[in-house]
Short mmCIF file of C-alpha atoms and ligand atoms in Angstrom, two decimals:
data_model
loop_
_atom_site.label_atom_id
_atom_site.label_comp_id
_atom_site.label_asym_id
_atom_site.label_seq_id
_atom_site.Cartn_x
_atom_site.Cartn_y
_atom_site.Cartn_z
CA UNK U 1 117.87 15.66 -17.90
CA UNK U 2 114.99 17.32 -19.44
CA UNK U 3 115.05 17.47 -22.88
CA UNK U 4 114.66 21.12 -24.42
CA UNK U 5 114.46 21.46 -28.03
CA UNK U 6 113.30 24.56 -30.56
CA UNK U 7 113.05 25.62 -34.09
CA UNK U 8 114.33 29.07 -34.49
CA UNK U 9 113.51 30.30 -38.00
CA UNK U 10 114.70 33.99 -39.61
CA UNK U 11 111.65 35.84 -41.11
CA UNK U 12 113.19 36.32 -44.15
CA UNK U 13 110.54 35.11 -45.89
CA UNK U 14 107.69 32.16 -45.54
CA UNK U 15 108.49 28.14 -44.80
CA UNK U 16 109.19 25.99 -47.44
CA UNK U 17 110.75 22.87 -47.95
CA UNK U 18 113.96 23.25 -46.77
CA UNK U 19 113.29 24.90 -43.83
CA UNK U 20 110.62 22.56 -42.91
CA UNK U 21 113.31 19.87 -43.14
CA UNK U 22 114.65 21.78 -40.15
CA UNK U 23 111.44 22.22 -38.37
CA UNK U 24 110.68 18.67 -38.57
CA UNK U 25 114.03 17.14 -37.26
CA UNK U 26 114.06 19.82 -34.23
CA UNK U 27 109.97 18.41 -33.69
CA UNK U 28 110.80 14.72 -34.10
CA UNK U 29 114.01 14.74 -32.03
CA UNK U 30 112.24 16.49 -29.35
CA UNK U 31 109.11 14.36 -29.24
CA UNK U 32 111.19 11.54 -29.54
CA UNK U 33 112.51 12.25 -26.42
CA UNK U 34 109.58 13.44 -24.64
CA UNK U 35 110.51 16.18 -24.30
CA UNK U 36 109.66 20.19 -25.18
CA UNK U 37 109.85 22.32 -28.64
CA UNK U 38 109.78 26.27 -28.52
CA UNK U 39 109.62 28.21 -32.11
CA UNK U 40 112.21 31.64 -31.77
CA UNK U 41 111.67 33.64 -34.27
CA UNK U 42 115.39 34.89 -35.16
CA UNK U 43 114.52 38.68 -36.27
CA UNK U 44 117.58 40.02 -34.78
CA UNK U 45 118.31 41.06 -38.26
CA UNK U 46 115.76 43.96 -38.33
CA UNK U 47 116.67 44.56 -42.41
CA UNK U 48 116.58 40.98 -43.08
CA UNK U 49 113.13 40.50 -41.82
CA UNK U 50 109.82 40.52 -43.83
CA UNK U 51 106.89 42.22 -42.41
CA UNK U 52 104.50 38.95 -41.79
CA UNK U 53 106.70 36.70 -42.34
CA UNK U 54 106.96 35.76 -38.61
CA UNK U 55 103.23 35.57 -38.44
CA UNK U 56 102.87 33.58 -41.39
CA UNK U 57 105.81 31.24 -40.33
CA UNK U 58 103.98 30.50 -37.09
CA UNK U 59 100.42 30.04 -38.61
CA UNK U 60 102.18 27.41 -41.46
CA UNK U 61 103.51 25.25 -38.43
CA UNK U 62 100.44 25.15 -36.50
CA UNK U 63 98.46 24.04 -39.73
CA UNK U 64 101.13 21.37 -39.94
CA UNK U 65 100.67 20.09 -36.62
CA UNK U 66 103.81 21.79 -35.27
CA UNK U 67 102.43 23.33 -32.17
CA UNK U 68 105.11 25.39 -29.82
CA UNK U 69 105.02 24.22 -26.54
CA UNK U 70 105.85 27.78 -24.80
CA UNK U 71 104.82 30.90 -26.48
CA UNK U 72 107.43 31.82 -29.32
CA UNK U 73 110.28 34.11 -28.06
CA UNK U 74 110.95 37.18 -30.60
CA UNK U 75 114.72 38.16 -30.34
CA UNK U 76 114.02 41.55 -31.51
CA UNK U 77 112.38 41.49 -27.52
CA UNK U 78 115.63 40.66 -26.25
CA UNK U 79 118.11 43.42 -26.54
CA UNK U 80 118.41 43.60 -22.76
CA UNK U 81 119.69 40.38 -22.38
CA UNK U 82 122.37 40.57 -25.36
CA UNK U 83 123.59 44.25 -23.83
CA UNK U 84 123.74 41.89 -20.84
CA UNK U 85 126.23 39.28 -22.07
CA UNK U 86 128.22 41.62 -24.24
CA UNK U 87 129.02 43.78 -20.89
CA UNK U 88 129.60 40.83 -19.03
CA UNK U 89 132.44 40.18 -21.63
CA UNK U 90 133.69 43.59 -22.04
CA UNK U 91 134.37 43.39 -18.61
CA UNK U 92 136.43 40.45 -19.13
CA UNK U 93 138.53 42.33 -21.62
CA UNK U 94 137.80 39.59 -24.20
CA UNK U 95 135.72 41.83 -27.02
CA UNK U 96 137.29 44.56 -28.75
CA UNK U 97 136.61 47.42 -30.88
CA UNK U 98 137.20 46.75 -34.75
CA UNK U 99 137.69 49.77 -37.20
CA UNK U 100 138.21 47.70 -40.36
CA UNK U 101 136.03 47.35 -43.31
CA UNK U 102 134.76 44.24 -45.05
CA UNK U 103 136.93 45.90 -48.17
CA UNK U 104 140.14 46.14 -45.72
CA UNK U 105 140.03 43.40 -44.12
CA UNK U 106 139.77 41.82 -47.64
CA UNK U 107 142.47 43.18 -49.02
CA UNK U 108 144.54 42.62 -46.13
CA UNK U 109 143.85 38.45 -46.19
CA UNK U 110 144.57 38.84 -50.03
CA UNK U 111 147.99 40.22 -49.28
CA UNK U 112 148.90 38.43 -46.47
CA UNK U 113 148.20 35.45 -48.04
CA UNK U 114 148.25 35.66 -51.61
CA UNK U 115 148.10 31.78 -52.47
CA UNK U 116 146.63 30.11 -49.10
CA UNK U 117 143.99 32.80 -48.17
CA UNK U 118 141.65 32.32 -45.30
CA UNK U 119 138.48 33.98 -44.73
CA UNK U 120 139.67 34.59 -41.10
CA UNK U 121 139.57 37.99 -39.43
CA UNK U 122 143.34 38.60 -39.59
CA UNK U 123 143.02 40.46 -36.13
CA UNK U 124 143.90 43.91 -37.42
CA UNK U 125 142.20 46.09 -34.26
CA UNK U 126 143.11 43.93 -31.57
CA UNK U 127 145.85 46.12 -29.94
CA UNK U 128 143.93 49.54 -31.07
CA UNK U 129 141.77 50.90 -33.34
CA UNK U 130 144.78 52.58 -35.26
CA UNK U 131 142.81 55.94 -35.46
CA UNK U 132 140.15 54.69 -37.12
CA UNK U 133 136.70 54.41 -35.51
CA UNK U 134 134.91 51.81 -33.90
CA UNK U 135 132.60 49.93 -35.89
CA UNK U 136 131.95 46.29 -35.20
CA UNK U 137 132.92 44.88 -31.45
CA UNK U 138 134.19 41.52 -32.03
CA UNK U 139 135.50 38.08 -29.59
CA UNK U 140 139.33 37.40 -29.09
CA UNK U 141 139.81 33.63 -29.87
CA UNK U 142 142.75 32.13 -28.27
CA UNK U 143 145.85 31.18 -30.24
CA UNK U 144 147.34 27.79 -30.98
CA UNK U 145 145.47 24.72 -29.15
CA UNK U 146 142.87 26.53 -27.34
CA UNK U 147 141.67 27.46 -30.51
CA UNK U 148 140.60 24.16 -31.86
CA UNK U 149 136.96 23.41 -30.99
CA UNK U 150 136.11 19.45 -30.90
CA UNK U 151 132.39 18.63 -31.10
CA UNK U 152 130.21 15.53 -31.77
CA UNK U 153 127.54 15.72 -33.81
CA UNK U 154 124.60 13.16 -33.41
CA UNK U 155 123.79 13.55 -37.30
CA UNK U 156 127.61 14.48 -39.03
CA UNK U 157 130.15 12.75 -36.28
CA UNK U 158 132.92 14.42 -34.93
CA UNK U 159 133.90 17.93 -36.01
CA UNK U 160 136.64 20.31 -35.61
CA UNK U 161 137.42 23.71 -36.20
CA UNK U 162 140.62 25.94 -35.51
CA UNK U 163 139.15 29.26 -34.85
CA UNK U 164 142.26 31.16 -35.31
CA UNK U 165 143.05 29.93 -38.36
CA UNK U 166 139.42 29.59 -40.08
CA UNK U 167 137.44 31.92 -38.39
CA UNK U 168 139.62 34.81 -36.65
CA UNK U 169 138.53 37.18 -33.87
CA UNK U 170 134.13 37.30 -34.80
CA UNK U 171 131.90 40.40 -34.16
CA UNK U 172 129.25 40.49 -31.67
CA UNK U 173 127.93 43.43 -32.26
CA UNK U 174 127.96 44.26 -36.12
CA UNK U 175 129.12 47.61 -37.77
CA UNK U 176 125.54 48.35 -38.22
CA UNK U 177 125.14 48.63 -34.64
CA UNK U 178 122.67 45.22 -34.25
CA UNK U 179 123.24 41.95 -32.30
CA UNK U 180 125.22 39.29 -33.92
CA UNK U 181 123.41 36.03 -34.84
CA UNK U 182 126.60 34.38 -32.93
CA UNK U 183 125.74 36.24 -29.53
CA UNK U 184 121.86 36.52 -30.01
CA UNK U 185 121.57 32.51 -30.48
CA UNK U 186 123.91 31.68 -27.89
CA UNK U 187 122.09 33.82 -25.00
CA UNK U 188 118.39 32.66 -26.35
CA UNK U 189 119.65 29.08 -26.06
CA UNK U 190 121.01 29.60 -23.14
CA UNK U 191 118.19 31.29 -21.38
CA UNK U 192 115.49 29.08 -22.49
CA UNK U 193 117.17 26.29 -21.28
CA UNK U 194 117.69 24.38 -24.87
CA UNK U 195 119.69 20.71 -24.37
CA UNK U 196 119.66 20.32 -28.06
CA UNK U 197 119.97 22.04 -30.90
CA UNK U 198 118.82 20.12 -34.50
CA UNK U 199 119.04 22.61 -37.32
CA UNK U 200 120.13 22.65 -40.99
CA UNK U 201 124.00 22.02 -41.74
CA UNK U 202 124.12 25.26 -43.66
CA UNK U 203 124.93 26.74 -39.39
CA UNK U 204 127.78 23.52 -38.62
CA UNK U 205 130.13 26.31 -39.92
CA UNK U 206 128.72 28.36 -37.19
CA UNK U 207 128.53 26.05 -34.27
CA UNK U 208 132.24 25.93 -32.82
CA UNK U 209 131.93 29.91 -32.77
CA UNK U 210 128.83 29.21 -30.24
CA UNK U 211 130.63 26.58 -28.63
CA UNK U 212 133.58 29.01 -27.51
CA UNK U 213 130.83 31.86 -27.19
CA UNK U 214 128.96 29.61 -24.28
CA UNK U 215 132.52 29.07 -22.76
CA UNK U 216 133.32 32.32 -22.48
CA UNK U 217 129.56 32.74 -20.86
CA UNK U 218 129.84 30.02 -18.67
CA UNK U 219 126.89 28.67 -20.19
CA UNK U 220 126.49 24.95 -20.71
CA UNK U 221 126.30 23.73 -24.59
CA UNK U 222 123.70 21.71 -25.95
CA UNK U 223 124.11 18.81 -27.83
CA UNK U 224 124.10 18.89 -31.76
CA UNK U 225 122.78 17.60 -34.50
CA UNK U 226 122.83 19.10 -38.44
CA UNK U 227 120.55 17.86 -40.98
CA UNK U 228 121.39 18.03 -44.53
CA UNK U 229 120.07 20.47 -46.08
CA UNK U 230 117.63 20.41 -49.25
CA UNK U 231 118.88 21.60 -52.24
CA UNK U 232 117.37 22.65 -55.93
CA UNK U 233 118.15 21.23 -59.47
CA UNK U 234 121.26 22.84 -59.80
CA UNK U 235 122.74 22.29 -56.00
CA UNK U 236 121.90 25.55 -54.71
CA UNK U 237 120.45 25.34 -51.03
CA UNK U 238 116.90 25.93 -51.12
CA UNK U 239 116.10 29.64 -49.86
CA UNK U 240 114.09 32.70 -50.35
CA UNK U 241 117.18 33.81 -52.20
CA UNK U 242 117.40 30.99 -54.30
CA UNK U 243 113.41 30.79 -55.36
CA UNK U 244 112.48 28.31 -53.00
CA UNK U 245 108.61 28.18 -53.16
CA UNK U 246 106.06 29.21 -50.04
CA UNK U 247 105.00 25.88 -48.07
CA UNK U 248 101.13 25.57 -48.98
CA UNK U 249 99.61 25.86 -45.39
CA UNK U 250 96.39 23.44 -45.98
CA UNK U 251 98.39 20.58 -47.86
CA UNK U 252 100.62 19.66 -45.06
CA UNK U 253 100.88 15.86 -45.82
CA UNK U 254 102.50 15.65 -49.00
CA UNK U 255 105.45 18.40 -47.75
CA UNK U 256 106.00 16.60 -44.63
CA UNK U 257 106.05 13.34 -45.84
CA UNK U 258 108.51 14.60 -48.66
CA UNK U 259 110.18 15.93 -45.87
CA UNK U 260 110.76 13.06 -43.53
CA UNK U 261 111.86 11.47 -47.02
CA UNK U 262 115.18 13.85 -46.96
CA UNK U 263 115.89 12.61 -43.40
CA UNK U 264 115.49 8.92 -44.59
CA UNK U 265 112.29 8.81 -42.65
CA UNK U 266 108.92 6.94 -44.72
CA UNK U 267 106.15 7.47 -42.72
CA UNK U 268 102.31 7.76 -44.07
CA UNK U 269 100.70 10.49 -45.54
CA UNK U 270 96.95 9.56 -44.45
CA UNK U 271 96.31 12.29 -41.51
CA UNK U 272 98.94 14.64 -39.06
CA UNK U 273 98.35 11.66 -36.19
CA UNK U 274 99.87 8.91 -38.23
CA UNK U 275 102.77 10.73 -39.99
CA UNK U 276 103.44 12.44 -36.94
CA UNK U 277 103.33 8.88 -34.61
CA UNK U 278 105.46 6.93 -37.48
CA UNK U 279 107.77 9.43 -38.09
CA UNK U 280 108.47 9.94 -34.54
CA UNK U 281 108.88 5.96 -33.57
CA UNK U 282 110.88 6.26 -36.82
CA UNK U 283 113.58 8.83 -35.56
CA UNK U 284 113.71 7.64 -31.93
CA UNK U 285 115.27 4.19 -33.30
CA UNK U 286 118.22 5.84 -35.32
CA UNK U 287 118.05 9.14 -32.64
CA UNK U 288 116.86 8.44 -28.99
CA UNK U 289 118.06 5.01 -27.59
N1 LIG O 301 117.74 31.55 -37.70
C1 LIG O 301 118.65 30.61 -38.28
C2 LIG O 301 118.17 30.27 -39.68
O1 LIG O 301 117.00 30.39 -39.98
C3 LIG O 301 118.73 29.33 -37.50
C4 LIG O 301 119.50 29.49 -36.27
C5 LIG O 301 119.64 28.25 -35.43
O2 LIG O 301 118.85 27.29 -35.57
O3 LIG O 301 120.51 28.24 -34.57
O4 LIG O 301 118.97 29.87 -40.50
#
């Protein structure tokens, strides 16, 4: 098999240390295994994203020796291919029209299940929209067995998740009329070819949802692996939301070498070639035999 790895950050806002925590494990895994890294620059989320950010994202990697193999793919060029899937399972009958609000379908968990509430969709629309109008389009998940999705992860070990019970029926297309991350990830990975997938544990929640996605796609799934993520002082993960501080693009060493740190990696500071040669040699023992 030919290894096929990427880094697919949201331009939200510019790198810093947590998410070059990420970039680093998705680099090092794929070097490690000789084989190829692609950036994808996740701006599916057109309000999310900050004008520059993507640009600035891009330069801060290549300053830190992270060079994309292939050209970076932009999601917000890939709306034909997500209109593609999402007929392709309308077709199938498995997506639906939902009507419900956040606030409804809130208040309907609360009162369905006063003391042992779930944050799953309770699966309101799925025989009708009731009279209201559409709004989000979301994924039927099976009932009972078929809903548990088993998963090993090269970093966490094994994981499950009932998707009934702690996830519900998930939209593919959002009320605001964009692309789901849960479709738009699964398709890009899918298209590009990606055999694995190292990212930040904050998305594990997220990864039996793409797991039942590909299925339904008949698209294969790559394997997985979830770094921890970097948190602040008081526990928070590190984020634009939570403060974290822009990545200085020409002091790469000290970052990166912090950054290996959090994956349990020392590996010298002196110049990019022997970090980068260390820390490689360093995950393909624990990683790649
Ligand atoms: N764009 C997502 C993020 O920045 C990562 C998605 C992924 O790696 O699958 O959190």
């Amino acid at each position: 098999m030919t290894y096929r790895g990427r880094f697919a950050p949201s331009p939200t806002g510019p790198l810093h240390a947590g998410s070059l925590v990420s970039a680093l494990a998705s680099y090092l895994d794929a070097r490690a295994h000789g084989g190829s890294w692609t950036v994808r620059i996740e701006d599916v989320d057109a309000p999310r994203t900050v004008p520059g950010a993507a640009d600035e994202i891009l330069a801060t990697l290549e300053h830190f020796g992270m060079h994309s193999d292939e050209p970076p793919v932009w999601q917000s060029a890939r709306g034909a291919a997500y209109a593609a899937a999402f007929e392709r399972l309308r077709a199938t009958g498995l997506i639906y029209p939902c009507g419900c609000t956040r606030r409804e379908i809130a208040d309907s968990l609360l009162s369905a299940h006063a003391r042992h509430a779930t944050l799953a969709y309770p699966g309101t629309c799925r025989d009708g929209l009731h009279g209201k109008s559409a709004r989000a389009w979301r994924l039927r998940v099976p009932d009972g067995a078929a809903a548990v999705v088993t998963f090993v992860d090269r970093w966490q070990g094994i994981q499950t998740q009932d998707l009934a019970t702690e996830v519900g029926d998930f939209a593919l297309k959002r009320a605001d009329g964009l692309w789901a991350y849960q479709l738009a990830v699964v398709v890009d990975d899918a298209d590009a070819g990606i055999t694995h997938v190292a990212r930040g544990a904050d998305l594990l929640d997220s990864t039996a949802r793409q797991i039942y996605l590909q299925h339904c796609l008949g698209v294969p799934t790559p394997d997985y692996l979830h770094v921890p993520v970097v948190s602040n002082d008081i526990g928070e993960k590190l984020s634009k939301q939570t403060g974290a501080a822009a990545l200085d693009r020409n002091a790469p060493l000290d970052a990166l070498v912090e950054a290996a740190r959090h994956l349990g990696i020392e590996a010298p500071g002196e110049s990019l070639e022997t970090f980068y040669s260390a820390a490689t040699a360093e995950w393909a023992k624990r990683f790649a035999r």
